[in-house]
mmCIF file of C-alpha atoms and ligand atoms in Angstrom:
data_model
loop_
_atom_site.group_PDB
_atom_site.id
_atom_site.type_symbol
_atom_site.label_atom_id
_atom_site.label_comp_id
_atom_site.label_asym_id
_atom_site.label_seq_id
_atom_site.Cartn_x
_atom_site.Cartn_y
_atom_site.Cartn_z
ATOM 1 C CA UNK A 997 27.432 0.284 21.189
ATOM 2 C CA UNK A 998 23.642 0.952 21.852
ATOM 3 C CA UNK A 999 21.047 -0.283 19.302
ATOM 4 C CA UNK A 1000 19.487 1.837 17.481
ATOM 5 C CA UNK A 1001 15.777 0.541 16.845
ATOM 6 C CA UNK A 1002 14.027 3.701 15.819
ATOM 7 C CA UNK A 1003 14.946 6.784 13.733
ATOM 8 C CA UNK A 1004 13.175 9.589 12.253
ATOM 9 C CA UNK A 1005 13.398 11.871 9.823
ATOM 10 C CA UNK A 1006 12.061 15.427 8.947
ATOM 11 C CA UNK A 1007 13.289 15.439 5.210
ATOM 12 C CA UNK A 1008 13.825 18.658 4.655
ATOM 13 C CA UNK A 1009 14.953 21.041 1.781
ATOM 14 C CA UNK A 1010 13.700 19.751 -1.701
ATOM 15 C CA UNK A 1011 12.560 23.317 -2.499
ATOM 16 C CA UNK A 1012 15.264 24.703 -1.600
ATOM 17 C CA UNK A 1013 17.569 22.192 -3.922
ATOM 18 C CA UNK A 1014 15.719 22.845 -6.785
ATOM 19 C CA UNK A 1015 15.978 26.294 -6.415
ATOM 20 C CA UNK A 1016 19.492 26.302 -6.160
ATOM 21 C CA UNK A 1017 19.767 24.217 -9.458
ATOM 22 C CA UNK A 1018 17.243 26.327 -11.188
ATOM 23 C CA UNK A 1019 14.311 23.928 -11.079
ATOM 24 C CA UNK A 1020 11.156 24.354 -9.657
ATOM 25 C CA UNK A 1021 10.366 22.995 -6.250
ATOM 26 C CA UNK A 1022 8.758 19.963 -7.503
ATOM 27 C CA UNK A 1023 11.909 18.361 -9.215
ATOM 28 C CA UNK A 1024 13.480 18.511 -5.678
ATOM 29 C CA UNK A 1025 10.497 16.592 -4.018
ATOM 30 C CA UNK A 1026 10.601 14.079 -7.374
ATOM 31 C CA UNK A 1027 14.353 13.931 -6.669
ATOM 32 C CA UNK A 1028 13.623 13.314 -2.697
ATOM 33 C CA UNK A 1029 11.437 10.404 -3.558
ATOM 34 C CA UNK A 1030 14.321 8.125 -4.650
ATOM 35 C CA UNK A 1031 16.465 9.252 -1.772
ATOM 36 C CA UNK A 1032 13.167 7.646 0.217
ATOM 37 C CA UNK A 1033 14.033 4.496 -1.130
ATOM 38 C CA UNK A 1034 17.690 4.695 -0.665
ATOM 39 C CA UNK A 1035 17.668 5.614 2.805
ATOM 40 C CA UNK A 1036 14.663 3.336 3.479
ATOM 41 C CA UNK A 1037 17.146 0.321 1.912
ATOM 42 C CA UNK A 1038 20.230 1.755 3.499
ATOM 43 C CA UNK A 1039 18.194 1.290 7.518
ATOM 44 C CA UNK A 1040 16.939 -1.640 6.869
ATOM 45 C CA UNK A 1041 20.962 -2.926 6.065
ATOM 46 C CA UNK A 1042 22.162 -1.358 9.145
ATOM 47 C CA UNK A 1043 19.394 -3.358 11.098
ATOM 48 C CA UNK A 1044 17.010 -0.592 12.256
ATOM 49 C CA UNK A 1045 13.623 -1.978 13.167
ATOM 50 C CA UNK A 1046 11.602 1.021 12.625
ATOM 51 C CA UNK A 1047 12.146 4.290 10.117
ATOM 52 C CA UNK A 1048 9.593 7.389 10.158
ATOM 53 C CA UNK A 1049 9.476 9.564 7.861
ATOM 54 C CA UNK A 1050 7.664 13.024 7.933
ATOM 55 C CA UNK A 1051 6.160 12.629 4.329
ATOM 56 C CA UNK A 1052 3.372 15.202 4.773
ATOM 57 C CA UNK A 1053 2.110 17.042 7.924
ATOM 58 C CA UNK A 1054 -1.303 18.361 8.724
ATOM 59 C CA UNK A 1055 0.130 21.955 8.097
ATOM 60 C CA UNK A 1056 1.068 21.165 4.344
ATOM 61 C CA UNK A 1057 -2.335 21.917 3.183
ATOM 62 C CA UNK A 1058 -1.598 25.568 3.792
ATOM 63 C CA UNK A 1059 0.878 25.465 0.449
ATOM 64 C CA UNK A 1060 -0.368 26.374 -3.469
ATOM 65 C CA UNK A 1061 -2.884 23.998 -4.476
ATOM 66 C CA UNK A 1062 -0.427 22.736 -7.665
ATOM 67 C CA UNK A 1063 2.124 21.799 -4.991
ATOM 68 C CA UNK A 1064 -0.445 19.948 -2.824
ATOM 69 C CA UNK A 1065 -2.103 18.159 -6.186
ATOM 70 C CA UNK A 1066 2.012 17.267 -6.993
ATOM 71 C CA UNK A 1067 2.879 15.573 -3.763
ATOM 72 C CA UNK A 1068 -0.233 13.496 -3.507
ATOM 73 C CA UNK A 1069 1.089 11.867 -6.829
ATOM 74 C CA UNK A 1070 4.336 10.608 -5.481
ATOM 75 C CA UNK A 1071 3.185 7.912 -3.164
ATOM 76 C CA UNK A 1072 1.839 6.350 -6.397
ATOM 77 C CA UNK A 1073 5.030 7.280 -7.958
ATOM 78 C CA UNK A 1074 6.989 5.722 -5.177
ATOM 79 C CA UNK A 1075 4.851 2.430 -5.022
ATOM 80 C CA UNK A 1076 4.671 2.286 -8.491
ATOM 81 C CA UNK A 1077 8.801 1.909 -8.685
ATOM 82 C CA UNK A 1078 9.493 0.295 -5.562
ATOM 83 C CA UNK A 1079 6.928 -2.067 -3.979
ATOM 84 C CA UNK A 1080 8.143 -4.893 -5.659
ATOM 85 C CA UNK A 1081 11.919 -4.139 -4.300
ATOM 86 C CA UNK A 1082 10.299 -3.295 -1.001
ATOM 87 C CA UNK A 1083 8.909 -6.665 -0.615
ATOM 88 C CA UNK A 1084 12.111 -8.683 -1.993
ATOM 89 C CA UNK A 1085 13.633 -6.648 0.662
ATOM 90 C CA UNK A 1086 10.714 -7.943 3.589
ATOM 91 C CA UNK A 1087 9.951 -4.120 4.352
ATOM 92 C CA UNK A 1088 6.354 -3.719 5.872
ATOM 93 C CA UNK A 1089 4.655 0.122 4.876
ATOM 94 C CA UNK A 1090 2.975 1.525 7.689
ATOM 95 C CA UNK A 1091 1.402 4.914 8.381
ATOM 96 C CA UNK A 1092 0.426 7.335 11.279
ATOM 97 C CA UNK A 1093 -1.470 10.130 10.254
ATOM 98 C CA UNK A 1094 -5.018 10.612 8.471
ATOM 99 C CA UNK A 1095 -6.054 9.575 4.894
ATOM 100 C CA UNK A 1096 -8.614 12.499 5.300
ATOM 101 C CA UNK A 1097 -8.503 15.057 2.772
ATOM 102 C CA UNK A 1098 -6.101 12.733 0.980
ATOM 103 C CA UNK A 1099 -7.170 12.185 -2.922
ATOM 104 C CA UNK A 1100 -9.067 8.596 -2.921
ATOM 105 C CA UNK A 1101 -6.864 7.145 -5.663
ATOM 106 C CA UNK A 1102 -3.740 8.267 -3.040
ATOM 107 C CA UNK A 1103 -5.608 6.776 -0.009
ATOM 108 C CA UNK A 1104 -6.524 3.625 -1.946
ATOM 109 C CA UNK A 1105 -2.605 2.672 -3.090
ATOM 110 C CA UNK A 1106 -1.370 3.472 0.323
ATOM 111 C CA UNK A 1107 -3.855 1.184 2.146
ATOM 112 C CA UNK A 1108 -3.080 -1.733 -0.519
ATOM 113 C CA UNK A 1109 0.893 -1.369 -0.152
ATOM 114 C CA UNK A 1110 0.169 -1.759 3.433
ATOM 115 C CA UNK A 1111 -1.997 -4.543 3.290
ATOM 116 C CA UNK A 1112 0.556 -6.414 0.267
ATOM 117 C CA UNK A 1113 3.475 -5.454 2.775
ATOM 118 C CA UNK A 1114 1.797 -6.583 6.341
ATOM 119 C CA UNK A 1115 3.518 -9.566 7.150
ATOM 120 C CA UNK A 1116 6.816 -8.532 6.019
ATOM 121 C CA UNK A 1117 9.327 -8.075 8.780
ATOM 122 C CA UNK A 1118 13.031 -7.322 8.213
ATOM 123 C CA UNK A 1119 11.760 -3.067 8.652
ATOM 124 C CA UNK A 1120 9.317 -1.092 8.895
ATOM 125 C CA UNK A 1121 9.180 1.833 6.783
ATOM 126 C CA UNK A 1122 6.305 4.283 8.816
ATOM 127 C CA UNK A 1123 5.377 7.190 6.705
ATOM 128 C CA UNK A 1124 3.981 10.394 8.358
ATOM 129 C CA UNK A 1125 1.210 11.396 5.904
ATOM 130 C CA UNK A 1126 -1.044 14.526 6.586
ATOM 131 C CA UNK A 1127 0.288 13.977 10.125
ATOM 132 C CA UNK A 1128 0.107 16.108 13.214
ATOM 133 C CA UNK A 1129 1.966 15.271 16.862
ATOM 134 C CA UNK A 1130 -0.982 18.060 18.339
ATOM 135 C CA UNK A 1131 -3.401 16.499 16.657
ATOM 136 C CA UNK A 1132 -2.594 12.934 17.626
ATOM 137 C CA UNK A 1133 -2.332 13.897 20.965
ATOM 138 C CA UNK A 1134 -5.783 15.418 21.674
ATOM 139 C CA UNK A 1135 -7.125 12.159 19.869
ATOM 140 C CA UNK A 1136 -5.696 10.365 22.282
ATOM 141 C CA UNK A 1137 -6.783 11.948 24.618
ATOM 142 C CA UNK A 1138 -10.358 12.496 23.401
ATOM 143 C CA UNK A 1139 -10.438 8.358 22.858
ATOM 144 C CA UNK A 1140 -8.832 7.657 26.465
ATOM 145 C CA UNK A 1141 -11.976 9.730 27.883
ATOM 146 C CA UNK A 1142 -14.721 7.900 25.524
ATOM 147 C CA UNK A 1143 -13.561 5.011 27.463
ATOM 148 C CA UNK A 1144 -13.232 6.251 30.749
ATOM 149 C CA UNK A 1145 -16.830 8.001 30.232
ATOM 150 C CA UNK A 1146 -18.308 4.575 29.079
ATOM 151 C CA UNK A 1147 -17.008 2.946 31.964
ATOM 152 C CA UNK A 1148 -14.911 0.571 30.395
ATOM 153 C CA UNK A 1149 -11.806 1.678 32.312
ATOM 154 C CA UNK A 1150 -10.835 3.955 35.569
ATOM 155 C CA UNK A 1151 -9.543 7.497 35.089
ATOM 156 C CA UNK A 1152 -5.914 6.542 36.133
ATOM 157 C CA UNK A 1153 -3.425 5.778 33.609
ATOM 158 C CA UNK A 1154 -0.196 5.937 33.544
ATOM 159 C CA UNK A 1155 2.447 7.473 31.075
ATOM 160 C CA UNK A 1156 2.949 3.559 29.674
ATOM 161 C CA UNK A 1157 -1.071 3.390 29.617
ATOM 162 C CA UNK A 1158 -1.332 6.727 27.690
ATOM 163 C CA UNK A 1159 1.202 5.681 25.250
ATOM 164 C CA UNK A 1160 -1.147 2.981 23.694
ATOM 165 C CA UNK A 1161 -3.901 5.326 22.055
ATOM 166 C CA UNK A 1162 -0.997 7.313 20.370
ATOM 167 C CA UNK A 1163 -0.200 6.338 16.024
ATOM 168 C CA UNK A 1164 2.752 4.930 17.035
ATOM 169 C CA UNK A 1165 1.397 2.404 19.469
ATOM 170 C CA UNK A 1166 3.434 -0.703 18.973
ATOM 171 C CA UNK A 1167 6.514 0.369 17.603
ATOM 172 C CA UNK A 1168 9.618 0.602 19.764
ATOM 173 C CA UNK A 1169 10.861 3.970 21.478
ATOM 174 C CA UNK A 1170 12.011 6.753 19.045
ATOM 175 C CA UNK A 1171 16.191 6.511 19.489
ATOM 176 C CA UNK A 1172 16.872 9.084 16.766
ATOM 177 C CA UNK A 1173 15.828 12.270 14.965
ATOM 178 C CA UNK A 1174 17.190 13.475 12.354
ATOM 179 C CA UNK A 1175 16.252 16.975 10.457
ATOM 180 C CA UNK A 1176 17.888 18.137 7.587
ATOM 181 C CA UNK A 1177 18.317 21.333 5.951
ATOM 182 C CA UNK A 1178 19.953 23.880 8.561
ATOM 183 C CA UNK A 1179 16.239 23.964 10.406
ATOM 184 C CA UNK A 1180 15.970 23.843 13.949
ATOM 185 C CA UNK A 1181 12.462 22.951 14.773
ATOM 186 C CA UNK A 1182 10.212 20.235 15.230
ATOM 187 C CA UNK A 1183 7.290 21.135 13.669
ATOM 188 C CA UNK A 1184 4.383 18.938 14.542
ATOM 189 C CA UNK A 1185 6.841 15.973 14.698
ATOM 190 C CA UNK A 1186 6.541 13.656 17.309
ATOM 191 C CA UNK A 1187 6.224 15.782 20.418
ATOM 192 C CA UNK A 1188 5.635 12.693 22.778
ATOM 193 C CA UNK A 1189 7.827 10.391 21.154
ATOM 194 C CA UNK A 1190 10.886 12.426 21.087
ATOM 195 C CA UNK A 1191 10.601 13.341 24.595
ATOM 196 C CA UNK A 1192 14.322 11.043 25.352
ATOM 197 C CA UNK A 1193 15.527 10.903 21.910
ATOM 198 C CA UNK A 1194 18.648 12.182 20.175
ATOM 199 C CA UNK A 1195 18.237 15.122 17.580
ATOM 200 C CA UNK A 1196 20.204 15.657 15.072
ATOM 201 C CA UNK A 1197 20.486 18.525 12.563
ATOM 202 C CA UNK A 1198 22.254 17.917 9.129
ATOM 203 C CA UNK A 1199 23.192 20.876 6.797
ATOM 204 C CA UNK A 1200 22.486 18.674 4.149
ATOM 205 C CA UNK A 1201 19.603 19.132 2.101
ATOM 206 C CA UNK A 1202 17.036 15.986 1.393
ATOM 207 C CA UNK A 1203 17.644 15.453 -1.951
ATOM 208 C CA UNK A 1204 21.284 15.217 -1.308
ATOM 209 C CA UNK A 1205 21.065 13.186 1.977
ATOM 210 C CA UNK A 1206 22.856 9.890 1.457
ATOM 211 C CA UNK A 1207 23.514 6.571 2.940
ATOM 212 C CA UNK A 1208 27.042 8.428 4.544
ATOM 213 C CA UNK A 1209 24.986 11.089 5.918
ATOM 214 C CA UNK A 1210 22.879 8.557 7.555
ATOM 215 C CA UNK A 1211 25.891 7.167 8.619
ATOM 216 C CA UNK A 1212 27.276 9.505 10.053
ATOM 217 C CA UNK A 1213 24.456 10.532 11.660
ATOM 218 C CA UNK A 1214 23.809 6.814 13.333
ATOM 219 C CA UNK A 1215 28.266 7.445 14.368
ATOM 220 C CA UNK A 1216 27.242 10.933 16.104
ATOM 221 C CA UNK A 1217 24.371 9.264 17.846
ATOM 222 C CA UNK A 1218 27.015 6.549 19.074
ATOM 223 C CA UNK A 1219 29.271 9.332 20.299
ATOM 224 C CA UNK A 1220 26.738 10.537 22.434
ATOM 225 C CA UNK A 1221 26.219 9.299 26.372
ATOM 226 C CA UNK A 1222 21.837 8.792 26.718
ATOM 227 C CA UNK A 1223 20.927 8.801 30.181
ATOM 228 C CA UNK A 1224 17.223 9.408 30.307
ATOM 229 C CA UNK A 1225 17.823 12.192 32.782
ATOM 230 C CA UNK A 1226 19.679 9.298 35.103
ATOM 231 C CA UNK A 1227 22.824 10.248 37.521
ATOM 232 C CA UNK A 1228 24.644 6.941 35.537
HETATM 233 C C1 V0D B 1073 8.302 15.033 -0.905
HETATM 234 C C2 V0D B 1073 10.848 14.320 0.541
HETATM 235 C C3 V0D B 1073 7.682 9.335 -0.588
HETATM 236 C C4 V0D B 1073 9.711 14.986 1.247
HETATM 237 C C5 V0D B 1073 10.513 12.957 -0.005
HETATM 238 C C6 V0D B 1073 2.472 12.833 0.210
HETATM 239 C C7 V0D B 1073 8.630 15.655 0.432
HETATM 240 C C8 V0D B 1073 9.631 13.003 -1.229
HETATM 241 C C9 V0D B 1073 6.369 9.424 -0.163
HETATM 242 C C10 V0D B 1073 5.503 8.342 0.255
HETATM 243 C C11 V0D B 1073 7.197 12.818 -0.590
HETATM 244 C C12 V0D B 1073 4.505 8.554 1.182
HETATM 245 C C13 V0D B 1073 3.712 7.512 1.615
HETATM 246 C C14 V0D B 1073 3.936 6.270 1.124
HETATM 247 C C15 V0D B 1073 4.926 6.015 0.202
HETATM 248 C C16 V0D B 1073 5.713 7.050 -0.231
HETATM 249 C C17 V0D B 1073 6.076 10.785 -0.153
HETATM 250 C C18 V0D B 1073 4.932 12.756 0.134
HETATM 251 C C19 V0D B 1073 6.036 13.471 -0.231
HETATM 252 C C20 V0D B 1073 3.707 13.504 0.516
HETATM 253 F F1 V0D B 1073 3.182 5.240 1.554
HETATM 254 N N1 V0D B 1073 8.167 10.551 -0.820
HETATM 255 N N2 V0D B 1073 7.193 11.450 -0.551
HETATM 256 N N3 V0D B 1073 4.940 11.410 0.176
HETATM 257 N N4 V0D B 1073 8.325 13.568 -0.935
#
């Protein structure tokens, strides 16, 4: 059996759950909140270090302005019903991603849950907010030459070396991605990251995705042989 330290997780579907029910597509991203916490509670029991989630990505801007204004509410929402639980639990909030653009009252709750939650260490629960893999990438990049223009290092790294001035600098290897929803794309997600990792597609819709799901997604991960491109 190989450890599984990292997953991710494109949560995908909400609108289309709520259409199916005859909601609107906010009540499926309301819905998908809770199913944050219960998968969040769920990793952390089957002893994952580290889970992503794809929360909001720099291309979500582009949808209706009521949509945007609703899904800037439910980290509140979230924190608001969960911190507490979250720290019983020893769960540390990160992020990756910018709090540009995000509403102040937003950007001022998520850096406080992630300065309450810092020391905590059973999991960490890394949310993708107005994240980008493009954009992280050409920051890197544009920070790795600052310092090799300012002489404070050669022009010579390595793949390990570049690594470091990525969001997720720190955190182990990506093992595991998971995408629900029947969609077969990565979209912005982690380009670097998931260069070696396991993908996984679910036909499951986020607001329906459940601690079996995961499961079953962390047994088909099992099943499979990873050899980094290795002979073995
Ligand atoms: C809607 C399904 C939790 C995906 C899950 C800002 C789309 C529910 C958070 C959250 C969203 C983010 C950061 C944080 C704590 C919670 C969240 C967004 C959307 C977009 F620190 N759920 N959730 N954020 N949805």
């Amino acid at each position: 059996m190989e450890k599984i330290r990292h997953v991710a997780i494109i949560m995908d579907g909400n609108g289309r759950w709520a259409k199916a029910r005859g909601k609107i597509r906010t009540e499926g991203h309301f819905k998908g909140v809770e199913v944050v916490r219960d998968i969040a509670i769920a990793a952390k029991e089957r002893g994952i270090e580290v889970l992503t989630l794809y929360a909001f990505s720099t291309e979500n801007w582009k949808r209706s302005s009521e949509e945007v204004g609703y899904l800037m509410k439910l980290p509140a929402l979230f924190f608001s019903r969960y911190l507490k639980e979250l720290m019983e639990k020893n769960i540390r909030i990160t992020m990756i991603g910018s709090l540009d653009g995000v509403p102040k009252d937003t950007a001022q709750i998520l850096r406080k849950a992630m300065e309450q939650t810092r020391n905590n260490t059973a999991m960490t629960l890394n949310f993708a907010m107005n994240y980008g893999s493009r954009r992280e990438i050409t920051e890197a990049a544009r920070a790795y030459a600052a310092e090799v223009a300012s002489g404070k290092i050669a022009n010579d790294c390595t793949e390990e070396q570049f690594e470091q001035y990525l969001m997720t600098a720190g955190l182990p290897p990506v093992d595991l991605c998971i995408r629900t929803s029947k969609e077969y794309r990565l979209s912005n997600f982690l380009l670097w990251q998931l260069a070696y990792a396991e993908l996984i597609f679910v036909d499951v819709l986020w607001p329906d995705f459940t601690s079996d799901t995961l499961d079953e997604c962390l047994l088909e991960f099992q099943r499979r042989d990873r050899r980094f491109g290795g002979a073995k």
